[in-house]
Coordinates of C-alpha atoms in Angstrom, one line a residue:
Chain A
X66 CA 0.0 0.0 0.0
X67 CA 2.8 2.4 0.9
X68 CA 4.9 3.4 -2.0
X69 CA 8.5 2.1 -1.6
X70 CA 9.8 5.7 -1.7
X71 CA 8.1 6.4 1.6
X72 CA 8.6 3.0 3.2
X73 CA 12.2 3.4 4.3
X74 CA 11.8 6.6 6.3
X75 CA 8.6 5.2 7.9
X76 CA 10.4 2.0 8.9
X77 CA 13.3 4.1 10.4
X78 CA 10.8 6.2 12.3
X79 CA 9.1 3.1 13.8
X80 CA 12.5 2.0 15.1
X81 CA 13.3 5.5 16.5
X82 CA 9.9 5.6 18.3
X83 CA 10.6 2.0 19.5
X84 CA 13.9 3.1 20.9
X85 CA 12.3 6.1 22.6
X86 CA 9.8 3.8 24.3
X87 CA 12.5 1.3 25.3
X88 CA 15.0 3.9 26.5
X89 CA 13.5 4.6 29.9
X90 CA 13.5 0.8 30.7
X91 CA 17.0 0.3 29.4
X92 CA 18.3 3.2 31.4
X93 CA 16.5 1.9 34.5
X94 CA 17.7 -1.7 33.9
X95 CA 21.3 -0.4 33.6
X96 CA 21.0 1.8 36.7
X97 CA 19.6 -1.1 38.6
X98 CA 22.8 -3.0 38.1
X99 CA 25.1 -0.1 39.1
X100 CA 26.8 0.4 42.4
X101 CA 25.1 3.2 44.3
X102 CA 27.8 5.9 44.0
X103 CA 27.8 5.5 40.2
X104 CA 24.2 6.7 40.1
X105 CA 24.9 10.2 41.4
X106 CA 26.8 11.8 38.6
X107 CA 27.7 14.9 40.6
X108 CA 31.3 15.7 39.7
X109 CA 33.1 12.7 40.8
X110 CA 35.8 13.3 43.3
X111 CA 39.1 12.8 41.5
X112 CA 41.1 10.0 43.0
X113 CA 43.5 11.5 45.5
X114 CA 47.1 10.5 44.9
X115 CA 48.2 8.0 47.5
X116 CA 44.7 7.0 48.5
X117 CA 44.3 3.3 48.1
X118 CA 41.8 2.3 45.4
X119 CA 39.2 0.3 47.1
X120 CA 39.9 -3.3 46.1
X121 CA 36.2 -4.1 46.5
X122 CA 35.2 -1.2 44.3
X123 CA 32.3 -2.5 42.3
X124 CA 32.8 -3.2 38.6
X125 CA 30.6 -4.8 36.1
X126 CA 26.9 -5.4 36.7
X127 CA 25.9 -5.7 40.4
X128 CA 23.5 -8.6 40.3
X129 CA 23.6 -8.4 44.1
X130 CA 21.4 -5.3 43.8
X131 CA 18.5 -7.6 42.9
X132 CA 19.2 -10.0 45.7
X133 CA 19.3 -7.1 48.2
X134 CA 16.2 -5.4 46.7
X135 CA 14.2 -8.5 47.3
X136 CA 15.5 -9.1 50.8
X137 CA 16.1 -5.7 52.5
X138 CA 12.5 -4.9 52.5
X139 CA 10.2 -7.9 52.5
X140 CA 9.9 -7.5 48.7
X141 CA 9.6 -11.3 48.3
X142 CA 6.6 -11.2 50.6
X143 CA 5.1 -8.3 48.7
X144 CA 5.5 -10.1 45.4
X145 CA 3.9 -13.2 46.9
X146 CA 1.0 -11.1 48.3
X147 CA 0.4 -9.6 44.9
X148 CA 0.4 -13.0 43.3
X149 CA -2.2 -14.3 45.8
X150 CA -4.4 -11.2 45.3
X151 CA -4.0 -11.2 41.5
X152 CA -4.6 -14.9 41.0
X153 CA -7.7 -15.1 43.1
X154 CA -9.1 -12.0 41.5
X155 CA -8.4 -13.2 38.0
X156 CA -10.2 -16.5 38.6
X157 CA -13.1 -14.7 40.1
X158 CA -13.3 -12.2 37.3
X159 CA -13.2 -14.8 34.5
X160 CA -15.8 -17.0 36.1
X161 CA -18.3 -14.4 37.4
X162 CA -18.0 -12.0 34.4
X163 CA -18.7 -14.9 32.0
X164 CA -21.6 -16.2 34.0
X165 CA -23.2 -12.8 34.3
X166 CA -22.7 -12.1 30.6
X167 CA -24.1 -15.5 29.6
X168 CA -27.2 -14.8 31.7
X169 CA -27.6 -11.4 30.2
X170 CA -27.0 -12.6 26.6
X171 CA -28.9 -15.8 26.4
X172 CA -31.4 -16.4 29.3
X173 CA -34.9 -15.0 29.1
X174 CA -34.8 -13.0 32.3
X175 CA -37.3 -10.4 33.3
X176 CA -35.5 -7.0 33.6
X177 CA -32.6 -8.2 31.5
X178 CA -32.3 -4.9 29.7
X179 CA -32.4 -3.0 33.0
X180 CA -29.6 -5.1 34.4
X181 CA -27.6 -4.6 31.2
X182 CA -28.1 -0.8 31.6
X183 CA -26.8 -1.0 35.2
X184 CA -23.7 -2.7 33.8
X185 CA -23.1 0.1 31.3
X186 CA -23.8 2.8 33.9
X187 CA -21.2 1.5 36.4
X188 CA -18.6 1.5 33.7
X189 CA -18.6 5.3 33.6
X190 CA -18.6 5.7 37.4
X191 CA -15.3 7.0 38.8
X192 CA -13.9 4.9 41.6
X193 CA -13.4 7.8 43.9
X194 CA -17.1 8.5 44.1
X195 CA -18.0 5.5 46.1
X196 CA -14.6 4.9 47.7
X197 CA -15.4 6.4 51.1
X198 CA -18.8 4.6 51.7
X199 CA -17.4 1.3 50.4
X200 CA -14.5 1.7 52.8
X201 CA -16.8 2.3 55.7
X202 CA -19.1 -0.6 54.8
X203 CA -16.2 -3.0 54.4
X204 CA -14.8 -1.9 57.7
X205 CA -18.1 -2.5 59.4
X206 CA -18.1 -6.0 57.9
X207 CA -14.8 -6.6 59.6
X208 CA -13.0 -6.7 56.2
X209 CA -10.4 -4.0 57.0
X210 CA -6.8 -5.2 56.7
X211 CA -7.9 -8.4 54.9
X212 CA -7.8 -9.2 51.2
X213 CA -11.6 -9.4 51.0
X214 CA -12.2 -5.8 49.8
X215 CA -9.6 -6.5 47.0
X216 CA -10.8 -9.9 45.9
X217 CA -14.6 -10.1 46.6
X218 CA -15.5 -7.5 44.0
X219 CA -13.8 -9.6 41.3
X220 CA -16.1 -12.5 42.2
X221 CA -19.1 -10.2 41.7
X222 CA -18.8 -9.8 38.0
X223 CA -15.2 -8.5 38.0
X224 CA -15.9 -5.2 36.2
X225 CA -18.5 -3.9 33.9
X226 CA -15.9 -3.9 31.1
X227 CA -15.2 -7.6 31.4
X228 CA -18.9 -8.4 31.5
X229 CA -19.4 -6.4 28.3
X230 CA -16.5 -8.2 26.5
X231 CA -18.0 -11.6 27.2
X232 CA -21.5 -10.3 26.4
X233 CA -20.6 -9.1 23.0
X234 CA -18.9 -12.4 22.2
X235 CA -21.8 -14.5 23.5
X236 CA -24.3 -12.5 21.5
X237 CA -22.3 -13.4 18.4
X238 CA -22.6 -17.2 18.9
X239 CA -25.1 -18.6 16.4
X240 CA -28.4 -19.5 17.9
X241 CA -28.2 -23.0 16.2
X242 CA -25.3 -23.9 18.5
X243 CA -27.5 -23.3 21.6
X244 CA -30.6 -24.9 20.1
X245 CA -28.6 -28.0 19.1
X246 CA -27.3 -28.4 22.6
X247 CA -30.7 -27.9 24.2
X248 CA -32.3 -30.5 21.9
X249 CA -29.6 -32.9 23.2
X250 CA -31.0 -32.2 26.7
X251 CA -28.4 -29.6 27.8
X252 CA -29.3 -27.5 30.8
X253 CA -28.5 -23.8 31.0
X254 CA -25.4 -24.7 32.9
X255 CA -24.4 -27.1 30.1
X256 CA -24.8 -24.5 27.5
X257 CA -22.7 -22.1 29.5
X258 CA -20.0 -24.6 30.5
X259 CA -19.8 -26.8 27.4
X260 CA -20.8 -24.5 24.6
X261 CA -20.1 -20.9 25.5
X262 CA -16.9 -21.2 27.5
X263 CA -15.0 -23.5 25.1
X264 CA -15.9 -21.1 22.2
X265 CA -14.8 -18.0 24.1
X266 CA -11.2 -18.9 24.7
X267 CA -9.8 -15.7 23.1
X268 CA -12.1 -13.6 25.3
X269 CA -11.2 -15.7 28.4
X270 CA -7.5 -15.0 27.6
X271 CA -8.0 -11.3 27.0
X272 CA -10.1 -10.9 30.2
X273 CA -7.6 -12.9 32.3
X274 CA -4.7 -10.9 31.0
X275 CA -6.4 -7.5 31.5
X276 CA -7.6 -8.5 35.0
X277 CA -4.1 -9.8 35.9
X278 CA -2.5 -6.5 34.9
X279 CA -5.1 -4.4 36.6
X280 CA -4.9 -6.3 39.9
X281 CA -1.1 -6.4 39.9
X282 CA -1.0 -2.6 39.4
X283 CA -3.9 -1.7 41.7
X284 CA -2.7 0.9 44.2
X285 CA -5.5 2.9 45.7
X286 CA -7.6 0.0 47.1
X287 CA -4.8 -1.8 48.8
X288 CA -3.5 1.5 50.1
X289 CA -6.9 2.3 51.6
X290 CA -7.8 -1.2 52.9
X291 CA -4.5 -2.7 54.2
X292 CA -2.8 -1.3 57.3
X293 CA -0.4 -4.1 58.1
X294 CA 2.7 -3.8 55.9
X295 CA 3.3 -7.6 55.9
X296 CA 0.1 -7.8 53.9
X297 CA 1.0 -5.2 51.3
X298 CA 1.1 -6.1 47.7
X299 CA 4.1 -5.0 45.6
X300 CA 2.5 -1.7 44.5
X301 CA 2.1 -0.4 48.0
X302 CA 5.2 -2.1 49.3
X303 CA 7.4 -0.4 46.6
X304 CA 6.4 2.9 48.1
X305 CA 8.6 2.1 51.1
X306 CA 11.6 2.5 48.9
X307 CA 10.7 6.1 48.4
X308 CA 11.4 7.1 51.9
X309 CA 14.9 5.6 51.9
X310 CA 15.6 6.5 48.3
X311 CA 18.9 8.2 48.8
X312 CA 20.5 5.1 50.2
X313 CA 18.8 2.5 48.2
X314 CA 18.2 4.1 44.8
X315 CA 19.7 1.2 42.9
X316 CA 17.7 -1.3 44.9
X317 CA 14.5 0.7 44.3
X318 CA 15.1 0.5 40.6
X319 CA 15.9 -3.2 40.8
X320 CA 12.7 -3.8 42.7
X321 CA 10.7 -1.7 40.2
X322 CA 12.1 -3.7 37.3
X323 CA 11.2 -6.9 39.0
X324 CA 7.6 -5.6 39.6
X325 CA 7.3 -4.5 36.0
X326 CA 8.4 -7.9 34.6
X327 CA 5.1 -9.5 35.6
X328 CA 2.8 -7.4 33.5
X329 CA 5.3 -7.6 30.7
X330 CA 5.2 -11.3 30.9
X331 CA 1.4 -11.4 30.9
X332 CA 1.4 -9.2 27.8
X333 CA 3.9 -11.4 26.1
X334 CA 1.9 -14.6 26.8
X335 CA -1.5 -13.0 26.1
X336 CA -0.5 -10.9 23.1
X337 CA -2.3 -13.2 20.6
X338 CA -5.5 -12.8 22.6
X339 CA -5.2 -9.1 23.0
X340 CA -4.2 -8.4 19.4
X341 CA -6.3 -11.1 17.7
X342 CA -9.0 -8.7 16.6
X343 CA -6.4 -6.3 15.3
X344 CA -4.4 -8.7 13.4
X345 CA -7.4 -10.4 11.9
X346 CA -8.4 -7.0 10.5
X347 CA -5.1 -6.6 8.7
X348 CA -5.4 -9.9 7.0
X349 CA -8.6 -8.9 5.5
Chain B
X196 CA -39.9 -27.4 18.3
X197 CA -40.1 -27.3 22.0
X198 CA -36.9 -26.5 23.8
X199 CA -36.7 -27.8 27.4
X200 CA -36.6 -24.8 29.8
X201 CA -34.8 -24.9 33.1
X202 CA -36.7 -23.6 36.2
X203 CA -36.7 -19.9 36.5
X204 CA -34.8 -19.7 39.7
X205 CA -31.8 -21.5 38.3
X206 CA -31.6 -18.9 35.5
X207 CA -31.2 -16.1 37.9
X208 CA -28.2 -18.0 39.3
X209 CA -26.1 -16.8 36.5
X210 CA -26.6 -13.1 37.1
X211 CA -26.5 -13.4 40.9
X212 CA -22.9 -12.2 41.1
X213 CA -23.9 -8.9 39.4
X214 CA -26.9 -8.5 41.6
X215 CA -24.6 -9.0 44.6
X216 CA -22.3 -6.3 43.1
X217 CA -25.2 -3.9 42.6
X218 CA -26.2 -4.3 46.2
X219 CA -22.8 -4.5 48.0
X220 CA -20.7 -2.3 45.7
X221 CA -23.1 0.3 44.4
X222 CA -26.5 0.6 46.0
X223 CA -25.5 0.3 49.6
X224 CA -22.5 2.6 49.2
X225 CA -24.6 5.1 47.2
X226 CA -27.1 5.2 50.0
X227 CA -24.4 5.7 52.6
X228 CA -22.8 8.4 50.5
X229 CA -26.0 10.3 50.5
X230 CA -26.3 9.9 54.3
X231 CA -22.6 10.8 54.9
X232 CA -22.8 14.0 52.9
X233 CA -25.5 15.4 55.2
X234 CA -24.3 13.8 58.4
X235 CA -21.2 13.4 60.5
X236 CA -19.8 9.9 60.9
X237 CA -19.1 9.2 64.5
X238 CA -16.5 6.6 65.3
X239 CA -18.2 4.5 67.8
X240 CA -19.5 0.9 68.0
X241 CA -21.8 0.7 66.3
X242 CA -21.0 3.7 64.2
X243 CA -23.5 6.5 64.4
X244 CA -24.3 9.4 62.2
X245 CA -25.2 12.9 63.4
X246 CA -27.3 15.2 61.1
X247 CA -25.4 18.3 59.9
X248 CA -27.6 19.4 57.1
X249 CA -26.0 21.0 54.0
X250 CA -22.9 22.3 55.8
X251 CA -20.7 19.9 53.9
X252 CA -21.9 21.2 50.6
X253 CA -21.6 24.8 51.8
X254 CA -17.9 24.1 52.5
X255 CA -17.4 23.1 48.9
X256 CA -18.2 26.7 47.9
X257 CA -15.8 28.3 50.4
X258 CA -12.8 25.9 50.3
X259 CA -10.0 27.6 48.5
X260 CA -7.8 24.5 48.5
X261 CA -10.6 22.5 46.8
X262 CA -10.9 25.2 44.2
X263 CA -7.1 25.0 43.6
X264 CA -7.3 21.2 43.4
X265 CA -10.1 21.5 40.9
X266 CA -8.1 24.0 38.8
X267 CA -5.0 21.7 39.0
X268 CA -7.0 18.7 37.7
X269 CA -8.6 20.8 35.0
X270 CA -5.4 22.3 33.7
X271 CA -3.6 19.0 33.9
X272 CA -6.4 17.3 31.9
X273 CA -6.8 20.0 29.3
X274 CA -3.2 19.6 28.2
X275 CA -2.8 15.9 28.9
X276 CA -5.8 14.7 26.8
X277 CA -4.9 16.3 23.5
X278 CA -1.2 15.6 23.9
X279 CA -1.9 11.9 24.5
X280 CA -4.4 11.8 21.7
X281 CA -2.0 13.4 19.2
X282 CA 0.8 11.0 20.2
X283 CA -1.5 8.0 20.0
X284 CA -2.7 9.0 16.6
X285 CA 0.8 9.6 15.3
X286 CA 1.9 6.2 16.5
X287 CA -1.1 4.5 15.0
X288 CA -0.5 6.2 11.6
X289 CA 3.1 5.3 11.8
X290 CA 2.6 1.6 12.1
X291 CA -0.6 1.0 10.3
X292 CA 1.1 0.4 7.0
X293 CA 3.7 -2.0 8.4
X294 CA 3.7 -5.7 7.4
X295 CA 4.3 -6.4 11.1
X296 CA 1.7 -4.1 12.5
X297 CA 0.8 -6.6 15.2
X298 CA 4.3 -6.8 16.6
X299 CA 4.7 -3.0 16.6
X300 CA 1.4 -2.6 18.3
X301 CA 2.4 -5.0 21.1
X302 CA 5.7 -3.2 21.5
X303 CA 4.2 0.3 21.6
X304 CA 1.5 -0.9 23.9
X305 CA 3.8 -2.5 26.4
X306 CA 4.4 0.6 28.6
X307 CA 0.6 0.8 29.1
X308 CA 0.6 -2.5 30.9
X309 CA 3.5 -1.4 33.0
X310 CA 1.7 1.7 34.3
X311 CA 1.8 1.4 38.0
X312 CA 3.8 2.3 41.1
X313 CA 7.0 0.6 39.8
X314 CA 7.0 2.7 36.6
X315 CA 6.2 5.8 38.6
X316 CA 9.2 5.3 40.8
X317 CA 11.3 4.7 37.7
X318 CA 10.1 8.0 36.3
X319 CA 10.7 9.7 39.6
X320 CA 14.4 8.8 39.1
X321 CA 14.5 9.5 35.3
X322 CA 13.1 13.0 35.9
X323 CA 15.3 13.8 38.9
X324 CA 16.7 17.3 38.0
X325 CA 20.1 16.6 39.5
X326 CA 21.0 13.0 38.9
X327 CA 18.3 11.7 36.6
X328 CA 19.3 10.6 33.1
X329 CA 16.9 12.9 31.2
X330 CA 18.7 16.0 32.5
X331 CA 22.0 14.3 32.1
X332 CA 21.3 14.3 28.4
X333 CA 19.6 17.7 28.3
X334 CA 22.3 19.6 30.2
X335 CA 25.2 19.4 27.7
X336 CA 22.8 19.8 24.8
X337 CA 21.4 23.0 26.3
X338 CA 24.9 24.2 27.0
X339 CA 25.9 23.8 23.4
X340 CA 22.7 25.5 22.1
X341 CA 23.2 28.3 24.5
X342 CA 26.8 28.8 23.4
X343 CA 25.7 29.2 19.8
X344 CA 22.7 31.4 20.7
X345 CA 24.9 33.6 22.9
X346 CA 27.5 34.0 20.2
X347 CA 24.8 35.0 17.8
X348 CA 23.4 37.4 20.3
X349 CA 20.1 35.6 20.9
X350 CA 20.7 34.8 24.5
X351 CA 21.9 36.4 27.7
X352 CA 25.2 35.3 29.2
X353 CA 23.6 33.3 32.0
X354 CA 23.8 29.7 31.0
X355 CA 20.7 27.7 30.3
X356 CA 19.9 25.0 32.8
X357 CA 17.6 22.0 32.2
X358 CA 14.1 22.0 33.7
X359 CA 13.6 21.5 37.4
X360 CA 11.3 18.5 36.7
X361 CA 9.0 17.6 39.6
X362 CA 10.7 20.1 42.0
X363 CA 9.2 23.4 40.9
X364 CA 5.6 24.5 40.9
X365 CA 5.7 25.3 37.1
X366 CA 7.4 22.0 36.2
X367 CA 5.3 19.6 38.2
X368 CA 2.5 19.2 35.7
X369 CA 4.7 19.2 32.6
X370 CA 6.7 16.4 34.2
X371 CA 3.5 14.3 34.2
X372 CA 2.6 15.3 30.7
X373 CA 6.0 14.1 29.5
X374 CA 5.8 10.9 31.5
X375 CA 2.3 10.1 30.2
X376 CA 3.5 10.2 26.6
X377 CA 5.2 7.0 27.4
X378 CA 1.8 5.4 28.0
X379 CA 0.1 6.5 24.9
X380 CA 0.1 3.0 23.4
X381 CA -3.2 2.3 25.1
X382 CA -5.0 5.0 23.1
X383 CA -3.0 4.0 20.0
X384 CA -4.5 0.5 20.1
X385 CA -8.0 1.8 19.8
X386 CA -7.2 4.3 17.0
X387 CA -5.2 1.7 15.2
X388 CA -8.2 -0.7 15.2
X389 CA -10.3 2.0 13.7
X390 CA -7.7 2.9 11.1
X391 CA -7.3 -0.7 10.0
X392 CA -11.0 -1.0 9.5
X393 CA -11.0 1.9 7.1
X394 CA -11.3 0.8 3.5
X395 CA -8.1 1.7 1.7
X396 CA -10.1 1.9 -1.6
X397 CA -11.7 5.1 -0.3
X398 CA -8.4 6.8 0.2
X399 CA -7.2 5.5 -3.1
X400 CA -10.3 6.9 -4.9
X401 CA -9.7 10.3 -3.3
X402 CA -6.1 10.1 -4.5
X403 CA -7.2 9.4 -8.0
X404 CA -9.6 12.3 -7.8
X405 CA -6.6 14.5 -7.1
X406 CA -6.8 14.9 -3.3
X407 CA -3.4 15.6 -1.7
X408 CA -2.1 13.8 1.4
X409 CA -3.4 16.4 3.8
X410 CA -6.9 16.5 2.2
X411 CA -7.1 12.7 2.2
X412 CA -6.1 12.7 5.9
X413 CA -8.6 15.4 6.8
X414 CA -11.5 14.2 4.7
X415 CA -11.1 10.4 4.5
X416 CA -9.0 9.1 7.3
X417 CA -10.1 11.4 10.1
X418 CA -13.8 10.9 9.7
X419 CA -13.1 7.1 9.9
X420 CA -11.4 7.4 13.2
X421 CA -13.5 10.2 14.7
X422 CA -15.6 7.8 16.9
X423 CA -12.4 6.3 18.3
X424 CA -10.9 9.8 18.8
X425 CA -14.0 10.8 20.7
X426 CA -13.9 7.7 22.8
X427 CA -10.3 8.2 23.6
X428 CA -10.9 11.9 24.5
X429 CA -13.8 11.3 26.8
X430 CA -12.3 8.3 28.6
X431 CA -8.9 10.2 28.7
X432 CA -10.6 13.2 30.3
X433 CA -12.4 11.1 32.8
X434 CA -9.3 9.2 33.8
X435 CA -7.2 12.4 34.0
X436 CA -9.7 13.9 36.4
X437 CA -9.4 10.8 38.5
X438 CA -5.6 10.7 38.4
X439 CA -4.4 9.5 41.8
X440 CA -1.2 7.4 41.9
X441 CA 1.1 9.9 40.1
X442 CA 0.2 13.0 42.2
X443 CA 0.1 10.8 45.3
X444 CA 3.6 9.4 44.8
X445 CA 5.3 12.3 43.0
X446 CA 4.1 15.4 44.9
X447 CA 6.6 17.1 47.2
X448 CA 7.0 20.3 49.2
X449 CA 8.9 22.2 46.5
X450 CA 5.9 22.0 44.1
X451 CA 3.7 24.0 46.4
X452 CA 0.5 22.0 45.8
X453 CA 0.9 22.0 42.0
X454 CA 0.0 18.3 42.0
X455 CA -2.8 18.6 44.5
X456 CA -5.3 17.1 42.2
X457 CA -9.0 16.6 43.0
X458 CA -8.9 12.9 43.7
X459 CA -5.8 13.3 45.9
X460 CA -7.5 16.1 47.8
X461 CA -10.6 13.8 48.2
X462 CA -8.4 11.0 49.5
X463 CA -6.6 13.2 51.9
X464 CA -9.9 14.7 53.2
X465 CA -11.2 11.2 53.9
X466 CA -8.3 9.1 54.9
X467 CA -5.8 11.5 56.3
X468 CA -8.1 14.0 58.0
X469 CA -10.9 11.4 58.6
X470 CA -13.5 14.0 57.4
X471 CA -15.8 11.4 55.7
X472 CA -18.7 13.8 55.4
X473 CA -16.9 16.5 53.5
X474 CA -15.2 13.8 51.3
X475 CA -18.7 12.6 50.5
X476 CA -19.7 16.0 49.4
X477 CA -16.6 16.2 47.2
X478 CA -17.6 12.8 45.7
X479 CA -21.0 14.2 44.8
X480 CA -19.4 17.2 43.1
X481 CA -17.0 15.0 41.2
X482 CA -19.9 12.8 40.0
X483 CA -22.0 15.9 39.0
X484 CA -19.1 17.4 37.1
X485 CA -18.2 14.2 35.2
X486 CA -21.9 13.6 34.4
X487 CA -22.3 17.2 33.1
X488 CA -19.1 16.7 31.1
X489 CA -20.3 13.5 29.6
X490 CA -23.7 14.9 28.6
X491 CA -22.2 18.1 27.2
X492 CA -19.7 16.1 25.1
X493 CA -22.3 13.8 23.6
X494 CA -24.5 16.8 22.8
X495 CA -21.8 18.8 21.2
X496 CA -20.0 16.1 19.3
X497 CA -23.1 14.4 17.8
X498 CA -22.8 16.9 14.9
X499 CA -19.3 16.0 13.7
X500 CA -18.6 12.4 14.8
X501 CA -19.3 10.0 11.9
X502 CA -20.9 7.0 13.4
X503 CA -22.6 6.0 10.1
X504 CA -19.5 4.2 8.9
X505 CA -19.7 1.9 11.9
X506 CA -23.4 1.3 11.4
X507 CA -22.9 -1.7 9.2
X508 CA -21.2 -3.6 12.0

């Protein structure tokens, strides 16, 4: 489509932009492997004649930064906490969002349209609007400083967006599939579990990936609901590095890189689900 | 043909989670929000509420720091949204013709998935005016440019210094604008999907009719992506008004409240000062403003956004 005359500069620009996008991470990765004094580029004190050069002076990548970053603060604990919260939320979001979407898409329920409208309405609702009363209700329920406020909402439909993703997909399933299953004696549950879910693997993958990233990165809710630092997920735990930044800058960067690897990995694994629609379009 | 129907009760089973969500996460909190805004929450067991009338709403009108927070959020959003949109559109246009558009899209999208505390702390270091790498690069460049400009008589003798990112009132918001450009892959994905759906034959036909590149872009490409642009702009504005993590983690004393955004102010009112009633009033105001914004945008844009091209779907 693009005339060859223009193809080369465009390709070059794509790489330049790619480099600009990668640069912050490459800088950070490099800095996370530096000894601390190398990170403060203020005019380096010239080596005094006669002063012994420190034989232990660090040279080469300091992989120990990563070991220390994971052990000086209970970063290992934070990562584990995040994994627990993320996994239980993702399972809940996938199951409950698909169930709700199936009910809304295929079952003759009274008030189905009204329910669908509530799903749409909550999508535009900013989190901060109901944050305070939700906090007070959860606290009265005795959920403060537990993972329930972070996980239970995922089991109640996940988010309106996930329900809509499943809903749109389920609506596109041919009626004949469902009728054929019903003639064979399938119950609603069978239609959901044996017809819809196996068909919707790309949506399942996309929802699982988006939910995993969202819960891994969640900051405001764990900040509000958790008070005991041993229960912090990595997002809130990382903040502790800020207060000691001057001394542990390289460790903070090492810990940040570690925490960013997880969503990057999720993206890498799930890219075919996330980009499927996009790539299918280009083949057309 | 008769299709066996399951009992009605069992059908509701599927939507039960959402009904639970409506009650626990939306209806009950909304009711409590209404009560909180006209009452004072008393920390006792069980908690009690004391009627205070409309005083919380009255405070909204007289609180200068709330007004400042609102202005901060508005200024931040007004620049942030078009900047993000322009960057996203440029990236989408840049890669749409590539044979490996999917791979580029994943690459450019990657920072968006990394948006979180870890990335914010990384940017906190990158933008550090003294030791951060961005100014390490800018400093010598500015020195050279200044030397030339001074020799040519365009600049005073005082040397140019790189920006005081994040540590001056005037540089706090620009720091976030710059940082957010890194995340524009999210918006790019939506625009790219719209661009790829556009029929290349239309643009080709316009070219044969003698339309130049600019006219083809303005009259063929842009109308195709206008619904995606509107979607990005509206969600972008809503999210900018709710921005929390960045101002929470990156604000400091030197900025003199330049990053005191609305949602941060609301958080501090509720969770640092424990003033739940006033925070509830602020939540109502936020909801009212975003609702008004949403209605106004849909009324204004109905005229120029071309949904008809999507109608066939």
